[in-house]
Amino acid sequence: MTGTSSRTLRLLALLQTRPDWTGPALADRLGASERTVRRDVERLRDLGYRITAVRGPYGGYRLEPGSALPPLLFDDEQAVALAVALRTATGTGMEDAAALALAAVRQVLPPRRRRRVDAVQVAAVPRGPRPAPIGTEVLLALAAAVRDREELRFTYAGKGLRRTQPHHLATWNDRWYLVAWDLDRRDWRVFRVDRIAPRTPAGPRFTPRPLPGGNVAAFLQSRFRGADGTPEWPCRGDAVLLRSADAVAPYLEDGRIEALGPDRCRVTLGAWSWPALAASFGRFDAGIEAARPPELARAFAHLATRFAAASL
C-alpha cells in the first residue's frame, strides 16, 4: 500500500472516531501538513464520502452520517469475536492501531449489532512488563519473508548479523516471535521480533524444511519449556493437596486436578526441573502428601533443607 493510500485510510478512520476534527489536529495525528490533509479530504470526497469543512477559528472537518461504508455482514458471534480481539491487543505494540480499527469497524456495523458489540467491554491485563512496541514496517517485512519463503538477514539485539530461513510469526505471553532456521548455526531458533532490525534486500527463495513437532504451537511450547521436540515439560509429577479442588483450581494454570473429597485433591504439574516442580506446589499454601515420582519427593526434601537454612 502506498504512503498516500495508507494515510488516506488513516484519515478516514480518524474521522469516524469522533464528530469533529480540526485541521491541525488531523495533521498532527497523520504526521502531515494541513495542506496534505486538505488534499486527502478531497480524495475521500471523490470516493463518495460526505465530509463537511467548517470554517473559522474553531473550524475543521466532519464526516456526515450516511457516508460510511455499507454495513459489514458479520453475525453477532463474529462481530463480538472481532471486538474482543481488537480490545485485547495488549502487548502487540499495535494497541493504538487496534483502537482505530475497532472504531472504523464499529461505524459500519448495523445499529443493533453495534450496540451488542459496545456492551462487550474487556479489560486486558498484560502478563508481565509491557513489551517493547513492534514497528508495523518490521512486522510487515518479516511477514512478507515468511509468505514468500525468502531468506532474511537481520541484526539481532544490536549485535551481529543473522542469516535465516523464516518460517512462522507467532505470539507467546504478549510478545511477538519469529521462528526460523538459522543458516549459520544450522539449527532452529526463536527470535524476539522487537529485537530484530531487518536488512534489505531479502535473500534468495528457499524450500521450507519440516518444523519439529509438526506445528508452531507445539514447537514454541517445547522451546520455552526447555524440552527438545516435545511440548511436554521435562519433569512432571503429582501430589495430594490438603485443600478442596475448588480452592486450588484458580491457581492451577496448565496443570490437572482431581477432586478426592471436600478437603483433598490430586494435582499434576510440570516444570523444567524437579526443584522447580516442587516449588510450584508451594504456591497453593496447602499440606502436601503422596508426592510422586520419587524424584519429586526428593526435590521436596532438598527444598525443605534449603528453605530451613534460609530462615536462620
mmCIF file with all atom_site columns, C-alpha atoms in Angstrom, residues 27-169:
data_model
loop_
_atom_site.group_PDB
_atom_site.id
_atom_site.type_symbol
_atom_site.label_atom_id
_atom_site.label_alt_id
_atom_site.label_comp_id
_atom_site.label_asym_id
_atom_site.label_entity_id
_atom_site.label_seq_id
_atom_site.pdbx_PDB_ins_code
_atom_site.Cartn_x
_atom_site.Cartn_y
_atom_site.Cartn_z
_atom_site.occupancy
_atom_site.B_iso_or_equiv
_atom_site.pdbx_formal_charge
_atom_site.auth_seq_id
_atom_site.auth_comp_id
_atom_site.auth_asym_id
_atom_site.auth_atom_id
_atom_site.pdbx_PDB_model_num
ATOM 1   C CA . ALA A 1 27  ? -2.243  16.917  10.556 1.00 0.00 ? 27  ALA A CA 1
ATOM 2   C CA . ASP A 1 28  ? -0.578  16.134  13.875 1.00 0.00 ? 28  ASP A CA 1
ATOM 3   C CA . ARG A 1 29  ? -2.070  12.630  14.083 1.00 0.00 ? 29  ARG A CA 1
ATOM 4   C CA . LEU A 1 30  ? -1.165  11.853  10.468 1.00 0.00 ? 30  LEU A CA 1
ATOM 5   C CA . GLY A 1 31  ? 2.317   13.383  10.593 1.00 0.00 ? 31  GLY A CA 1
ATOM 6   C CA . ALA A 1 32  ? 1.479   15.527  7.567  1.00 0.00 ? 32  ALA A CA 1
ATOM 7   C CA . SER A 1 33  ? 0.873   19.183  6.695  1.00 0.00 ? 33  SER A CA 1
ATOM 8   C CA . GLU A 1 34  ? -2.574  20.789  6.772  1.00 0.00 ? 34  GLU A CA 1
ATOM 9   C CA . ARG A 1 35  ? -2.316  21.206  3.007  1.00 0.00 ? 35  ARG A CA 1
ATOM 10  C CA . THR A 1 36  ? -1.818  17.434  2.663  1.00 0.00 ? 36  THR A CA 1
ATOM 11  C CA . VAL A 1 37  ? -4.841  16.847  4.898  1.00 0.00 ? 37  VAL A CA 1
ATOM 12  C CA . ARG A 1 38  ? -6.952  19.069  2.616  1.00 0.00 ? 38  ARG A CA 1
ATOM 13  C CA . ARG A 1 39  ? -5.842  17.048  -0.434 1.00 0.00 ? 39  ARG A CA 1
ATOM 14  C CA . ASP A 1 40  ? -6.648  13.770  1.317  1.00 0.00 ? 40  ASP A CA 1
ATOM 15  C CA . VAL A 1 41  ? -10.084 15.078  2.285  1.00 0.00 ? 41  VAL A CA 1
ATOM 16  C CA . GLU A 1 42  ? -10.716 15.844  -1.402 1.00 0.00 ? 42  GLU A CA 1
ATOM 17  C CA . ARG A 1 43  ? -9.694  12.280  -2.331 1.00 0.00 ? 43  ARG A CA 1
ATOM 18  C CA . LEU A 1 44  ? -12.233 10.908  0.151  1.00 0.00 ? 44  LEU A CA 1
ATOM 19  C CA . ARG A 1 45  ? -14.915 13.186  -1.250 1.00 0.00 ? 45  ARG A CA 1
ATOM 20  C CA . ASP A 1 46  ? -14.142 11.884  -4.753 1.00 0.00 ? 46  ASP A CA 1
ATOM 21  C CA . LEU A 1 47  ? -14.775 8.374   -3.388 1.00 0.00 ? 47  LEU A CA 1
ATOM 22  C CA . GLY A 1 48  ? -18.244 9.427   -2.219 1.00 0.00 ? 48  GLY A CA 1
ATOM 23  C CA . TYR A 1 49  ? -17.633 10.263  1.446  1.00 0.00 ? 49  TYR A CA 1
ATOM 24  C CA . ARG A 1 50  ? -19.543 13.381  2.537  1.00 0.00 ? 50  ARG A CA 1
ATOM 25  C CA . ILE A 1 51  ? -17.065 15.441  4.544  1.00 0.00 ? 51  ILE A CA 1
ATOM 26  C CA . THR A 1 52  ? -18.102 18.907  5.638  1.00 0.00 ? 52  THR A CA 1
ATOM 27  C CA . ALA A 1 53  ? -15.496 21.636  6.101  1.00 0.00 ? 53  ALA A CA 1
ATOM 28  C CA . VAL A 1 54  ? -16.329 24.089  8.895  1.00 0.00 ? 54  VAL A CA 1
ATOM 29  C CA . ARG A 1 55  ? -14.654 27.478  8.507  1.00 0.00 ? 55  ARG A CA 1
ATOM 30  C CA . GLY A 1 56  ? -13.486 29.834  11.223 1.00 0.00 ? 56  GLY A CA 1
ATOM 31  C CA . PRO A 1 57  ? -11.079 29.711  14.181 1.00 0.00 ? 57  PRO A CA 1
ATOM 32  C CA . TYR A 1 58  ? -12.775 26.587  15.514 1.00 0.00 ? 58  TYR A CA 1
ATOM 33  C CA . GLY A 1 59  ? -13.341 25.052  12.118 1.00 0.00 ? 59  GLY A CA 1
ATOM 34  C CA . GLY A 1 60  ? -12.328 21.663  10.871 1.00 0.00 ? 60  GLY A CA 1
ATOM 35  C CA . TYR A 1 61  ? -13.809 18.573  9.263  1.00 0.00 ? 61  TYR A CA 1
ATOM 36  C CA . ARG A 1 62  ? -16.836 16.406  9.931  1.00 0.00 ? 62  ARG A CA 1
ATOM 37  C CA . LEU A 1 63  ? -17.814 13.084  8.339  1.00 0.00 ? 63  LEU A CA 1
ATOM 38  C CA . GLU A 1 64  ? -21.539 13.349  7.696  1.00 0.00 ? 64  GLU A CA 1
ATOM 39  C CA . PRO A 1 65  ? -23.888 10.498  8.720  1.00 0.00 ? 65  PRO A CA 1
ATOM 40  C CA . GLY A 1 66  ? -24.642 8.044   5.960  1.00 0.00 ? 66  GLY A CA 1
ATOM 41  C CA . SER A 1 67  ? -21.289 8.457   4.261  1.00 0.00 ? 67  SER A CA 1
ATOM 42  C CA . ALA A 1 68  ? -19.685 5.415   5.855  1.00 0.00 ? 68  ALA A CA 1
ATOM 43  C CA . LEU A 1 69  ? -19.272 2.126   4.037  1.00 0.00 ? 69  LEU A CA 1
ATOM 44  C CA . PRO A 1 70  ? -22.246 -0.245  3.748  1.00 0.00 ? 70  PRO A CA 1
ATOM 45  C CA . PRO A 1 71  ? -22.905 -2.390  6.852  1.00 0.00 ? 71  PRO A CA 1
ATOM 46  C CA . LEU A 1 72  ? -20.477 -5.283  7.240  1.00 0.00 ? 72  LEU A CA 1
ATOM 47  C CA . LEU A 1 73  ? -22.031 -8.722  7.015  1.00 0.00 ? 73  LEU A CA 1
ATOM 48  C CA . PHE A 1 74  ? -20.976 -10.095 10.412 1.00 0.00 ? 74  PHE A CA 1
ATOM 49  C CA . ASP A 1 75  ? -23.236 -12.196 12.569 1.00 0.00 ? 75  ASP A CA 1
ATOM 50  C CA . ASP A 1 76  ? -23.349 -11.487 16.317 1.00 0.00 ? 76  ASP A CA 1
ATOM 51  C CA . GLU A 1 77  ? -20.697 -14.058 17.198 1.00 0.00 ? 77  GLU A CA 1
ATOM 52  C CA . GLN A 1 78  ? -18.289 -12.829 14.521 1.00 0.00 ? 78  GLN A CA 1
ATOM 53  C CA . ALA A 1 79  ? -18.761 -9.168  15.472 1.00 0.00 ? 79  ALA A CA 1
ATOM 54  C CA . VAL A 1 80  ? -18.155 -9.878  19.162 1.00 0.00 ? 80  VAL A CA 1
ATOM 55  C CA . ALA A 1 81  ? -15.087 -12.000 18.366 1.00 0.00 ? 81  ALA A CA 1
ATOM 56  C CA . LEU A 1 82  ? -13.621 -9.171  16.295 1.00 0.00 ? 82  LEU A CA 1
ATOM 57  C CA . ALA A 1 83  ? -14.314 -6.596  19.018 1.00 0.00 ? 83  ALA A CA 1
ATOM 58  C CA . VAL A 1 84  ? -12.749 -8.772  21.718 1.00 0.00 ? 84  VAL A CA 1
ATOM 59  C CA . ALA A 1 85  ? -9.662  -9.422  19.578 1.00 0.00 ? 85  ALA A CA 1
ATOM 60  C CA . LEU A 1 86  ? -9.115  -5.721  18.935 1.00 0.00 ? 86  LEU A CA 1
ATOM 61  C CA . ARG A 1 87  ? -9.817  -4.676  22.521 1.00 0.00 ? 87  ARG A CA 1
ATOM 62  C CA . THR A 1 88  ? -7.365  -7.228  23.900 1.00 0.00 ? 88  THR A CA 1
ATOM 63  C CA . ALA A 1 89  ? -4.480  -6.337  21.586 1.00 0.00 ? 89  ALA A CA 1
ATOM 64  C CA . THR A 1 90  ? -2.227  -5.624  24.583 1.00 0.00 ? 90  THR A CA 1
ATOM 65  C CA . GLY A 1 91  ? 1.445   -6.395  24.257 1.00 0.00 ? 91  GLY A CA 1
ATOM 66  C CA . THR A 1 92  ? 1.385   -6.390  20.452 1.00 0.00 ? 92  THR A CA 1
ATOM 67  C CA . GLY A 1 93  ? 2.771   -2.882  20.069 1.00 0.00 ? 93  GLY A CA 1
ATOM 68  C CA . MET A 1 94  ? -0.284  -2.025  17.944 1.00 0.00 ? 94  MET A CA 1
ATOM 69  C CA . GLU A 1 95  ? -2.776  -1.009  20.636 1.00 0.00 ? 95  GLU A CA 1
ATOM 70  C CA . ASP A 1 96  ? -3.469  2.413   19.090 1.00 0.00 ? 96  ASP A CA 1
ATOM 71  C CA . ALA A 1 97  ? -3.940  0.934   15.622 1.00 0.00 ? 97  ALA A CA 1
ATOM 72  C CA . ALA A 1 98  ? -6.298  -1.699  17.065 1.00 0.00 ? 98  ALA A CA 1
ATOM 73  C CA . ALA A 1 99  ? -8.386  1.015   18.752 1.00 0.00 ? 99  ALA A CA 1
ATOM 74  C CA . LEU A 1 100 ? -8.672  2.919   15.476 1.00 0.00 ? 100 LEU A CA 1
ATOM 75  C CA . ALA A 1 101 ? -9.564  -0.269  13.601 1.00 0.00 ? 101 ALA A CA 1
ATOM 76  C CA . LEU A 1 102 ? -12.302 -1.065  16.104 1.00 0.00 ? 102 LEU A CA 1
ATOM 77  C CA . ALA A 1 103 ? -13.705 2.444   15.763 1.00 0.00 ? 103 ALA A CA 1
ATOM 78  C CA . ALA A 1 104 ? -13.754 2.112   11.971 1.00 0.00 ? 104 ALA A CA 1
ATOM 79  C CA . VAL A 1 105 ? -15.428 -1.307  12.060 1.00 0.00 ? 105 VAL A CA 1
ATOM 80  C CA . ARG A 1 106 ? -17.962 -0.097  14.613 1.00 0.00 ? 106 ARG A CA 1
ATOM 81  C CA . GLN A 1 107 ? -19.060 2.684   12.245 1.00 0.00 ? 107 GLN A CA 1
ATOM 82  C CA . VAL A 1 108 ? -20.079 0.225   9.530  1.00 0.00 ? 108 VAL A CA 1
ATOM 83  C CA . LEU A 1 109 ? -21.936 -2.241  11.736 1.00 0.00 ? 109 LEU A CA 1
ATOM 84  C CA . PRO A 1 110 ? -25.748 -2.165  11.741 1.00 0.00 ? 110 PRO A CA 1
ATOM 85  C CA . PRO A 1 111 ? -27.098 -0.240  14.783 1.00 0.00 ? 111 PRO A CA 1
ATOM 86  C CA . ARG A 1 112 ? -28.382 -3.321  16.671 1.00 0.00 ? 112 ARG A CA 1
ATOM 87  C CA . ARG A 1 113 ? -25.119 -5.215  16.217 1.00 0.00 ? 113 ARG A CA 1
ATOM 88  C CA . ARG A 1 114 ? -23.135 -2.101  17.135 1.00 0.00 ? 114 ARG A CA 1
ATOM 89  C CA . ARG A 1 115 ? -24.989 -1.895  20.463 1.00 0.00 ? 115 ARG A CA 1
ATOM 90  C CA . ARG A 1 116 ? -24.198 -5.525  21.217 1.00 0.00 ? 116 ARG A CA 1
ATOM 91  C CA . VAL A 1 117 ? -20.522 -5.006  20.427 1.00 0.00 ? 117 VAL A CA 1
ATOM 92  C CA . ASP A 1 118 ? -20.422 -1.873  22.610 1.00 0.00 ? 118 ASP A CA 1
ATOM 93  C CA . ALA A 1 119 ? -21.735 -3.931  25.519 1.00 0.00 ? 119 ALA A CA 1
ATOM 94  C CA . VAL A 1 120 ? -18.624 -6.133  25.458 1.00 0.00 ? 120 VAL A CA 1
ATOM 95  C CA . GLN A 1 121 ? -16.102 -4.143  27.485 1.00 0.00 ? 121 GLN A CA 1
ATOM 96  C CA . VAL A 1 122 ? -12.976 -6.192  28.211 1.00 0.00 ? 122 VAL A CA 1
ATOM 97  C CA . ALA A 1 123 ? -10.087 -5.220  30.468 1.00 0.00 ? 123 ALA A CA 1
ATOM 98  C CA . ALA A 1 124 ? -6.965  -6.858  29.018 1.00 0.00 ? 124 ALA A CA 1
ATOM 99  C CA . VAL A 1 125 ? -4.243  -7.244  31.638 1.00 0.00 ? 125 VAL A CA 1
ATOM 100 C CA . PRO A 1 126 ? -0.699  -7.877  30.303 1.00 0.00 ? 126 PRO A CA 1
ATOM 101 C CA . ARG A 1 127 ? 1.044   -10.905 31.841 1.00 0.00 ? 127 ARG A CA 1
ATOM 102 C CA . GLY A 1 128 ? 4.239   -9.049  32.650 1.00 0.00 ? 128 GLY A CA 1
ATOM 103 C CA . PRO A 1 129 ? 6.149   -5.840  31.935 1.00 0.00 ? 129 PRO A CA 1
ATOM 104 C CA . ARG A 1 130 ? 4.970   -4.097  28.806 1.00 0.00 ? 130 ARG A CA 1
ATOM 105 C CA . PRO A 1 131 ? 6.965   -5.432  25.834 1.00 0.00 ? 131 PRO A CA 1
ATOM 106 C CA . ALA A 1 132 ? 8.807   -3.069  23.522 1.00 0.00 ? 132 ALA A CA 1
ATOM 107 C CA . PRO A 1 133 ? 6.487   -1.789  20.757 1.00 0.00 ? 133 PRO A CA 1
ATOM 108 C CA . ILE A 1 134 ? 6.699   -3.547  17.396 1.00 0.00 ? 134 ILE A CA 1
ATOM 109 C CA . GLY A 1 135 ? 7.019   -1.328  14.340 1.00 0.00 ? 135 GLY A CA 1
ATOM 110 C CA . THR A 1 136 ? 4.444   -2.116  11.683 1.00 0.00 ? 136 THR A CA 1
ATOM 111 C CA . GLU A 1 137 ? 7.091   -1.975  8.957  1.00 0.00 ? 137 GLU A CA 1
ATOM 112 C CA . VAL A 1 138 ? 9.228   -4.549  10.762 1.00 0.00 ? 138 VAL A CA 1
ATOM 113 C CA . LEU A 1 139 ? 6.240   -6.857  11.217 1.00 0.00 ? 139 LEU A CA 1
ATOM 114 C CA . LEU A 1 140 ? 5.258   -6.497  7.559  1.00 0.00 ? 140 LEU A CA 1
ATOM 115 C CA . ALA A 1 141 ? 8.822   -7.170  6.396  1.00 0.00 ? 141 ALA A CA 1
ATOM 116 C CA . LEU A 1 142 ? 9.006   -10.373 8.426  1.00 0.00 ? 142 LEU A CA 1
ATOM 117 C CA . ALA A 1 143 ? 5.535   -11.475 7.343  1.00 0.00 ? 143 ALA A CA 1
ATOM 118 C CA . ALA A 1 144 ? 6.439   -10.927 3.682  1.00 0.00 ? 144 ALA A CA 1
ATOM 119 C CA . ALA A 1 145 ? 9.613   -13.008 4.053  1.00 0.00 ? 145 ALA A CA 1
ATOM 120 C CA . VAL A 1 146 ? 7.621   -15.826 5.683  1.00 0.00 ? 146 VAL A CA 1
ATOM 121 C CA . ARG A 1 147 ? 4.937   -15.677 2.994  1.00 0.00 ? 147 ARG A CA 1
ATOM 122 C CA . ASP A 1 148 ? 7.348   -15.507 0.039  1.00 0.00 ? 148 ASP A CA 1
ATOM 123 C CA . ARG A 1 149 ? 9.818   -18.057 1.505  1.00 0.00 ? 149 ARG A CA 1
ATOM 124 C CA . GLU A 1 150 ? 12.719  -15.653 1.131  1.00 0.00 ? 150 GLU A CA 1
ATOM 125 C CA . GLU A 1 151 ? 15.859  -15.798 3.242  1.00 0.00 ? 151 GLU A CA 1
ATOM 126 C CA . LEU A 1 152 ? 16.003  -12.999 5.778  1.00 0.00 ? 152 LEU A CA 1
ATOM 127 C CA . ARG A 1 153 ? 19.041  -11.134 7.091  1.00 0.00 ? 153 ARG A CA 1
ATOM 128 C CA . PHE A 1 154 ? 18.777  -9.014  10.212 1.00 0.00 ? 154 PHE A CA 1
ATOM 129 C CA . THR A 1 155 ? 20.734  -7.546  13.091 1.00 0.00 ? 155 THR A CA 1
ATOM 130 C CA . TYR A 1 156 ? 19.580  -9.089  16.361 1.00 0.00 ? 156 TYR A CA 1
ATOM 131 C CA . ALA A 1 157 ? 19.610  -7.150  19.645 1.00 0.00 ? 157 ALA A CA 1
ATOM 132 C CA . GLY A 1 158 ? 22.042  -4.656  18.122 1.00 0.00 ? 158 GLY A CA 1
ATOM 133 C CA . LYS A 1 159 ? 24.699  -7.348  17.665 1.00 0.00 ? 159 LYS A CA 1
ATOM 134 C CA . GLY A 1 160 ? 25.873  -9.499  14.788 1.00 0.00 ? 160 GLY A CA 1
ATOM 135 C CA . LEU A 1 161 ? 24.139  -10.275 11.531 1.00 0.00 ? 161 LEU A CA 1
ATOM 136 C CA . ARG A 1 162 ? 21.889  -13.352 11.389 1.00 0.00 ? 162 ARG A CA 1
ATOM 137 C CA . ARG A 1 163 ? 21.006  -15.219 8.193  1.00 0.00 ? 163 ARG A CA 1
ATOM 138 C CA . THR A 1 164 ? 17.777  -17.182 8.442  1.00 0.00 ? 164 THR A CA 1
ATOM 139 C CA . GLN A 1 165 ? 15.026  -19.009 6.620  1.00 0.00 ? 165 GLN A CA 1
ATOM 140 C CA . PRO A 1 166 ? 11.892  -17.577 8.303  1.00 0.00 ? 166 PRO A CA 1
ATOM 141 C CA . HIS A 1 167 ? 9.021   -19.999 8.842  1.00 0.00 ? 167 HIS A CA 1
ATOM 142 C CA . HIS A 1 168 ? 6.436   -18.524 11.225 1.00 0.00 ? 168 HIS A CA 1
ATOM 143 C CA . LEU A 1 169 ? 5.426   -15.412 13.143 1.00 0.00 ? 169 LEU A CA 1
#
